[in-house]
Tab-separated table of C-alpha atoms in Angstrom:
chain	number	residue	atom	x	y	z
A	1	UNK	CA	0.000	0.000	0.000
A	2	UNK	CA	1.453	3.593	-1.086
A	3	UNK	CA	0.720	6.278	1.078
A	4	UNK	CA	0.688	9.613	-1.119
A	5	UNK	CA	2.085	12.748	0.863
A	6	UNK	CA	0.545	16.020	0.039
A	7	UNK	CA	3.295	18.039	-0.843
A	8	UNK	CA	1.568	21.235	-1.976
A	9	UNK	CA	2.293	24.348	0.213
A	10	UNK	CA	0.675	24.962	3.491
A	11	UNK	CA	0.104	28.822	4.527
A	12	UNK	CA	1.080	29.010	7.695
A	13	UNK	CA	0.784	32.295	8.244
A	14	UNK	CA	-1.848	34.734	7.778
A	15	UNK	CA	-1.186	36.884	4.480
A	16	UNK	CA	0.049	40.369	4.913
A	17	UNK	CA	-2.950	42.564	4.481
A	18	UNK	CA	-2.639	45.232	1.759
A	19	UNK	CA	-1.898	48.857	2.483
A	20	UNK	CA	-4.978	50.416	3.849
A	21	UNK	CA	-5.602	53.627	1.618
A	22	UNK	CA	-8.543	54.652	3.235
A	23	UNK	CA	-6.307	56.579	5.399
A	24	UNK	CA	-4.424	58.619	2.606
A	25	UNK	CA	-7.764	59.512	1.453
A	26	UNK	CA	-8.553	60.614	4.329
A	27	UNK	CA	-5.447	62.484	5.258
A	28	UNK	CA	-5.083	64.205	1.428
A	29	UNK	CA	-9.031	65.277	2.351
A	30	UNK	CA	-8.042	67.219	5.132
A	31	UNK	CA	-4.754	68.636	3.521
A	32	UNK	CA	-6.954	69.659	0.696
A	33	UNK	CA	-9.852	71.513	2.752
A	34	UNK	CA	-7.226	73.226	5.288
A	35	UNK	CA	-5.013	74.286	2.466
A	36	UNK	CA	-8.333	75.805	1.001
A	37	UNK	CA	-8.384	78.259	3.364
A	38	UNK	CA	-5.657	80.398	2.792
A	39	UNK	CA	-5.565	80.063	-0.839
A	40	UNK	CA	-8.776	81.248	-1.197
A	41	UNK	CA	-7.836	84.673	0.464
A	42	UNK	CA	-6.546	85.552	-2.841
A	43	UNK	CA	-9.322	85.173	-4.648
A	44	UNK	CA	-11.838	87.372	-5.149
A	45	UNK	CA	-14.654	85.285	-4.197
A	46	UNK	CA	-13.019	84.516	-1.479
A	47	UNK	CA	-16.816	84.190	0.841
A	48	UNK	CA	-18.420	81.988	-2.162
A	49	UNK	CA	-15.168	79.859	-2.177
A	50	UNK	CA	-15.820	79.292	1.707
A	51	UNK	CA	-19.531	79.002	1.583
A	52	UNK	CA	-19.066	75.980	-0.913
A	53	UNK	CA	-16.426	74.362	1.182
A	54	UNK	CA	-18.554	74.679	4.120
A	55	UNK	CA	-21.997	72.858	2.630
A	56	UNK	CA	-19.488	70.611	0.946
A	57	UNK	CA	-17.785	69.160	4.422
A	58	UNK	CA	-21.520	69.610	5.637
A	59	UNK	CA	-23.179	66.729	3.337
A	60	UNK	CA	-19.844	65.049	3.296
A	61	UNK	CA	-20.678	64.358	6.783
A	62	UNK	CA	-24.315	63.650	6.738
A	63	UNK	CA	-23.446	61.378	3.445
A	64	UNK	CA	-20.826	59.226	5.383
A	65	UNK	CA	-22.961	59.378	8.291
A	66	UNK	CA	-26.293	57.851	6.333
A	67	UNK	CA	-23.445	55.252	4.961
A	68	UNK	CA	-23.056	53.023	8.238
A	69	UNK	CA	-27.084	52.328	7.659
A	70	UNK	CA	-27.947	52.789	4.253
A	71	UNK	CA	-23.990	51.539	2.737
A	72	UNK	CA	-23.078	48.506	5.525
A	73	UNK	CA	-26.289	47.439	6.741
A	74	UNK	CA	-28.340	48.037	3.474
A	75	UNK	CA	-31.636	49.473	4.702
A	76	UNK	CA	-32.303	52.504	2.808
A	77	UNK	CA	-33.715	55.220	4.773
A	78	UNK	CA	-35.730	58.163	3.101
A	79	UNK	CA	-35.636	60.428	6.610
A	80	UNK	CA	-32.208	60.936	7.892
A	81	UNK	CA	-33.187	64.957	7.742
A	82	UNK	CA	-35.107	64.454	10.407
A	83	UNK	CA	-31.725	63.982	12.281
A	84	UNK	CA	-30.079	66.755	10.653
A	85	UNK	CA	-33.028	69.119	12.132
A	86	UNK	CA	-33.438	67.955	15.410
A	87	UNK	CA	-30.091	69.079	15.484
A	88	UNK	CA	-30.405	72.513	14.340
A	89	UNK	CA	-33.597	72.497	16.662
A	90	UNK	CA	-31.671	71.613	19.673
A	91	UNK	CA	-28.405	74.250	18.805
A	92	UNK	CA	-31.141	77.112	18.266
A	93	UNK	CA	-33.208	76.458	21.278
A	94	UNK	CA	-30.289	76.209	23.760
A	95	UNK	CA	-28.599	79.513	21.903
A	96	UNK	CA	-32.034	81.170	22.374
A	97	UNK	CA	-33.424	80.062	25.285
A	98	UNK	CA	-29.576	79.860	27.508
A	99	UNK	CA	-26.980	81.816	25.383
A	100	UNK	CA	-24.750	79.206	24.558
A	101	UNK	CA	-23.072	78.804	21.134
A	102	UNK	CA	-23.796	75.904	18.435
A	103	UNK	CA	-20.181	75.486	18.193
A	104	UNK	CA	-20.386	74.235	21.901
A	105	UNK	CA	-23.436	72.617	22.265
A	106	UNK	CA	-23.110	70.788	18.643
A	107	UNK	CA	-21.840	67.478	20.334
A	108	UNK	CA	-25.129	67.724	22.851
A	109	UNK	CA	-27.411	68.075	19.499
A	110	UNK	CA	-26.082	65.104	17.971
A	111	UNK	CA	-26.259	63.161	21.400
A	112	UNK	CA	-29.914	63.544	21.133
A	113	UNK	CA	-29.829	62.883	17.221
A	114	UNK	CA	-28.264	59.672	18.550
A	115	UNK	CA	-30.968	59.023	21.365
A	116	UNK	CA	-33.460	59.815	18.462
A	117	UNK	CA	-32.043	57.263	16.316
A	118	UNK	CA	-32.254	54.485	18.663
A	119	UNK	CA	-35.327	54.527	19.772
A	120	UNK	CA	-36.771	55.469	16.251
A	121	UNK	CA	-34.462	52.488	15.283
A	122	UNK	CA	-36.320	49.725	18.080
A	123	UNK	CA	-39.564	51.428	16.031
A	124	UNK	CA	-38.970	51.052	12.381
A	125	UNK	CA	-36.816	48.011	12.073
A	126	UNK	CA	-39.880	45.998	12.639
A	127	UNK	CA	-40.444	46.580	8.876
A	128	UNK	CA	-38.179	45.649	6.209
A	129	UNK	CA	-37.710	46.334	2.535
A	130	UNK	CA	-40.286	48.804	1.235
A	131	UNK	CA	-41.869	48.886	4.126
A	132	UNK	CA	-39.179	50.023	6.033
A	133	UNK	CA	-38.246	52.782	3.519
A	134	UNK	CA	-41.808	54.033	3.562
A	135	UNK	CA	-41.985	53.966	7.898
A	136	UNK	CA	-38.706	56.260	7.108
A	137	UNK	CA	-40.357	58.318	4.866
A	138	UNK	CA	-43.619	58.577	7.648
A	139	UNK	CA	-41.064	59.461	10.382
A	140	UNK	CA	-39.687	62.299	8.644
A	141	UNK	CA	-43.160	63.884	8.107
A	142	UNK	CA	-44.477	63.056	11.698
A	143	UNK	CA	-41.461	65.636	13.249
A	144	UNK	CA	-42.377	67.781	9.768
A	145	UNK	CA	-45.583	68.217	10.968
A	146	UNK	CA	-45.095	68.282	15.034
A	147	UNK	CA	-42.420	71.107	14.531
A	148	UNK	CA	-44.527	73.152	12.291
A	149	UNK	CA	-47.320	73.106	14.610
A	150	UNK	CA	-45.275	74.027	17.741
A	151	UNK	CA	-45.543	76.931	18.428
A	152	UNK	CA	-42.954	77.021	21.618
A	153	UNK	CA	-40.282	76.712	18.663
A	154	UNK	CA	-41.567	78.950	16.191
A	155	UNK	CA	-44.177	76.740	14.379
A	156	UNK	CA	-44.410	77.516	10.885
A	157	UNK	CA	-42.208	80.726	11.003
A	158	UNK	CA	-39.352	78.762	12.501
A	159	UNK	CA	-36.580	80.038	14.824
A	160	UNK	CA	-34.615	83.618	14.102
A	161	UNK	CA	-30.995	83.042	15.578
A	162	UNK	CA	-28.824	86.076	16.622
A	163	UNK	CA	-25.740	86.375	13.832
A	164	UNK	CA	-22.589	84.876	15.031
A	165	UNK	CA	-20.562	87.664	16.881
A	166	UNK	CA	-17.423	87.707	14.682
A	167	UNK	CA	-15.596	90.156	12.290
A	168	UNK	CA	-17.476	89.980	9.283
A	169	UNK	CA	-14.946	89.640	6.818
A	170	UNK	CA	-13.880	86.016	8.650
A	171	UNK	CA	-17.696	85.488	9.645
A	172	UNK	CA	-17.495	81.574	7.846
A	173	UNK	CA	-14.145	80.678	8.966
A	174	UNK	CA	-15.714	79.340	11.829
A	175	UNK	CA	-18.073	77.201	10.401
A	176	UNK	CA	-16.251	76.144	7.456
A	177	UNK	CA	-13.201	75.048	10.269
A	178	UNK	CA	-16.888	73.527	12.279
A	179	UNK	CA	-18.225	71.000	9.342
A	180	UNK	CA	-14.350	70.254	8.415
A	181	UNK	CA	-13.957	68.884	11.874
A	182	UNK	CA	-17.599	67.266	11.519
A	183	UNK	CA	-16.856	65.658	8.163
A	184	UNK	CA	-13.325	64.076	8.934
A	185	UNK	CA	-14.724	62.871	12.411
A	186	UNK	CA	-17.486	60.947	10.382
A	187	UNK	CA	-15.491	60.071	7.693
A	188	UNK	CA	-13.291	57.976	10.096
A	189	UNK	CA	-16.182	56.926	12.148
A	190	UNK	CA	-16.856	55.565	9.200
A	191	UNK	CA	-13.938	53.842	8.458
A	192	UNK	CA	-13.722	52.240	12.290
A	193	UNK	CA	-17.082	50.584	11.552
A	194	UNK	CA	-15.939	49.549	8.612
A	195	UNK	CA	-13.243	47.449	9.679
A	196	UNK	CA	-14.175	46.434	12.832
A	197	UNK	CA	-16.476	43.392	14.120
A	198	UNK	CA	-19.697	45.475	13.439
A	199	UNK	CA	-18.720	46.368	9.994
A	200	UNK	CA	-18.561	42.606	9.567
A	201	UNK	CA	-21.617	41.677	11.169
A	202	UNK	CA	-23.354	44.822	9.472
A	203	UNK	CA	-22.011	43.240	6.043
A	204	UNK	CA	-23.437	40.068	7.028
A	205	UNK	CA	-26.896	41.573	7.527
A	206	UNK	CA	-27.062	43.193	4.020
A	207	UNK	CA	-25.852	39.754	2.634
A	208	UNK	CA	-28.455	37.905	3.700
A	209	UNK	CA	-30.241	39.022	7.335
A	210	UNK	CA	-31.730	35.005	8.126
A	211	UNK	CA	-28.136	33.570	7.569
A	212	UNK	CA	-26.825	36.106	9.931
A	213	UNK	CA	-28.758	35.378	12.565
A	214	UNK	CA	-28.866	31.608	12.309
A	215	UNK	CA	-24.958	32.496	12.058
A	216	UNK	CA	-25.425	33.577	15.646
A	217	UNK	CA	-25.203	37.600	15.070
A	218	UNK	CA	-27.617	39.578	17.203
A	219	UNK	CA	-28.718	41.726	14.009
A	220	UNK	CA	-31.429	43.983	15.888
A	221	UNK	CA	-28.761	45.172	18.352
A	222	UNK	CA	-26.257	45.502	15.523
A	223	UNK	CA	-29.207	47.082	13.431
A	224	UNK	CA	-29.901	49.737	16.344
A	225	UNK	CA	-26.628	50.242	16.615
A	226	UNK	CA	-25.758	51.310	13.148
A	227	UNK	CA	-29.246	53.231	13.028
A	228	UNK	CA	-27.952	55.836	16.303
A	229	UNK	CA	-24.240	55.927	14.958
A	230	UNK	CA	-25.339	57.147	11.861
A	231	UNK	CA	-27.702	59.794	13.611
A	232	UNK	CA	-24.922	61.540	15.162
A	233	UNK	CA	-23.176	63.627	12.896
A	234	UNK	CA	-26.191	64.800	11.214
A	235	UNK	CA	-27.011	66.401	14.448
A	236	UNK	CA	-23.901	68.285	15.098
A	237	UNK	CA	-23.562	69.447	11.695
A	238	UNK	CA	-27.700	70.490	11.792
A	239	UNK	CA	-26.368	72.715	15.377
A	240	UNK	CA	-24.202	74.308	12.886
A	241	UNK	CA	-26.016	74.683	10.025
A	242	UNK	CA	-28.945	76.412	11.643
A	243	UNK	CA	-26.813	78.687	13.388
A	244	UNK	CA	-24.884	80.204	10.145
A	245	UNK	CA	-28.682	80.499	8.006
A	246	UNK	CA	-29.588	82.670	11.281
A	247	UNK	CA	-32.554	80.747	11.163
A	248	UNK	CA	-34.206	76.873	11.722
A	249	UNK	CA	-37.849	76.436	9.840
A	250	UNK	CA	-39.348	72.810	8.836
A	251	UNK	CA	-39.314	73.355	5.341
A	252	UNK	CA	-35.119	74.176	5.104
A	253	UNK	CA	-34.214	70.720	7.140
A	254	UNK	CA	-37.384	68.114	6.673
A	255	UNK	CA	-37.746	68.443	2.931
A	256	UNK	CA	-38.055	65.046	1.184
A	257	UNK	CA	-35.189	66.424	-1.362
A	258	UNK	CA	-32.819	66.994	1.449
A	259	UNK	CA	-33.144	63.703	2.625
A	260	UNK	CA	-32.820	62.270	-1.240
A	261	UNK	CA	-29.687	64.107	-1.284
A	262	UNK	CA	-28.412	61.557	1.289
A	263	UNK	CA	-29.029	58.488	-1.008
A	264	UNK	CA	-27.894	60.258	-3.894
A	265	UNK	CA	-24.358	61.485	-2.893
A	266	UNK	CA	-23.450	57.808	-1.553
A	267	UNK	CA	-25.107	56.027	-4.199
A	268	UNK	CA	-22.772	58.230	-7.096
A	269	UNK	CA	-19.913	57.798	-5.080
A	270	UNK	CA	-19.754	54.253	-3.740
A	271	UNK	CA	-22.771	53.194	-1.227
A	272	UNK	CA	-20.978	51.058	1.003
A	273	UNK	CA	-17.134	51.900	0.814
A	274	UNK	CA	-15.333	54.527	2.897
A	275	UNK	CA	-14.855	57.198	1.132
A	276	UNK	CA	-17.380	57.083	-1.836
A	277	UNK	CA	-19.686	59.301	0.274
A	278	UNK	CA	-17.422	62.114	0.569
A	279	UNK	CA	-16.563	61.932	-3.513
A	280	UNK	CA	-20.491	61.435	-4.122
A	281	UNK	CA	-21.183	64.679	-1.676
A	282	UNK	CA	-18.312	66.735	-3.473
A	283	UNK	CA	-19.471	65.917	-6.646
A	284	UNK	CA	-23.155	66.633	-5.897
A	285	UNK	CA	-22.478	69.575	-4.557
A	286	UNK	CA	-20.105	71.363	-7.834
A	287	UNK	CA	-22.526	69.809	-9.875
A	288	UNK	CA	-25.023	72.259	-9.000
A	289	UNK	CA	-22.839	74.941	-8.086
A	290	UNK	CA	-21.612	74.682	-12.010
A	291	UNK	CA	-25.320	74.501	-13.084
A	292	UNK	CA	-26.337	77.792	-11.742
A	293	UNK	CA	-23.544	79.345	-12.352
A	294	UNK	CA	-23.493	78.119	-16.239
């Protein structure tokens, strides 16, 4: 009797894991945006230059935000504005009602963004497929039409916000410096997820959600947990938002094209990878900036 030996090579290491360039995109991001600054105080339009920059970071950060639900988990939701105004809501109220700044109480708004998204999160995963789009879609005109009946926060007429107390030739530095801080905090937020154990069990869930959990994954805490994470940032850049339009009303923050704008700009640019978000937002957002201007 011959005994055959298997002579083929065995790996007995684990392969070395190729160069991570989410990183370099995110770091020639930042370069880019902070290197904006200065350059553009040779140009003319040196306010429109900053204004762009600013609702650029803005949706790059809402974008990469809606990402860790709509990109890694794959439930596409049509009412992630509502998290983006609850925001401003909560930045305008405390800077009316207390005194204090957006800039400082930003983090606070997108703590309750992230409250908000759990518990709307236990609510509407109940549903899935179109029926969880369309509970989205419900949610967002619920607060649409609770806010614009309210008349403690303005109702209808919205919130008017005192202008931000600085020179007014460097009035947007602030926020510009505000959603670039916003957008490269969610952009690696993103990233984390990503390649951690959640991104993997988030993956798993938009593969196939009944393998998952006979694969032993808790998907509705994972589910949750994606749904609140991705509820933050749209907060804290709402806080900021509000505070440089002087003003928070319904119709600015719960429109159903603001919230299309969320599917749109991850969809163009990669739904489901790192930094296709940002490129999708970017691209979005000179796309229509070139259409009006042309």
């Amino acid at each position: 009797m011959t005994n055959t030996v298997d002579t083929s090579p065995v790996q007995t290491e684990a392969e070395t894991p190729t160069p991570n360039r989410s990183k370099w995109i995110v770091l020639a991001f930042v370069f880019a945006f902070v290197a904006l600054l200065p350059l553009a105080r040779w140009l003319d339009s040196y306010n429109y230059v900053l204004q762009v920059g600013t609702i650029i970071l803005m949706w790059v950060a809402m974008a990469s935000s809606w990402n860790i639900l709509g990109g890694y988990t794959g439930y596409t939701s049509l009412g992630h504005n509502v998290f983006f105004g609850v925001g401003a809501y909560v930045g305008g109220m405390l800077l009316v009602e207390v005194g204090i700044s957006p800039f400082i109480t930003a983090p606070l708004a997108g703590l309750v963004a992230m409250i908000m998204g759990a518990i709307v999160g236990l609510i509407t995963f109940r549903a899935k497929g179109p029926a969880f789009i369309i509970s989205t879609i419900a949610l967002l005109l619920v607060i649409f039409l609770l806010l614009d009946n309210w008349e403690y926060v303005g109702g209808a007429n919205g919130l008017s916000l005192p202008l931000a107390p600085f020179e007014l030739s460097w009035v947007k530095v602030p926020f510009y410096y505000g959603m670039l801080v916003s957008a490269v905090l969610a952009v690696l937020l993103g990233h984390r997820v990503a390649h951690s154990k959640m991104g993997l069990a988030l993956r798993a869930i938009a593969a196939d959600e009944v393998k998952a959990e006979v694969a032993g994954i808790n998907t509705r805490r994972f589910k949750i947990m994606a749904y609140a994470l991705s509820a933050f940032f749209p907060g804290v850049v709402g806080a900021i938002w509000g505070y440089s339009l002087t003003y928070v009303r319904p119709t600015a923050f719960f429109a159903i094209s603001v919230a299309a704008q969320f599917v749109l700009m991850s969809i163009i640019g990669g739904r489901g990878t790192v930094a296709g978000p940002a490129i999708g937002a970017a691209f979005i957002i000179i796309l229509n900036e070139l259409s009006v201007t042309y």
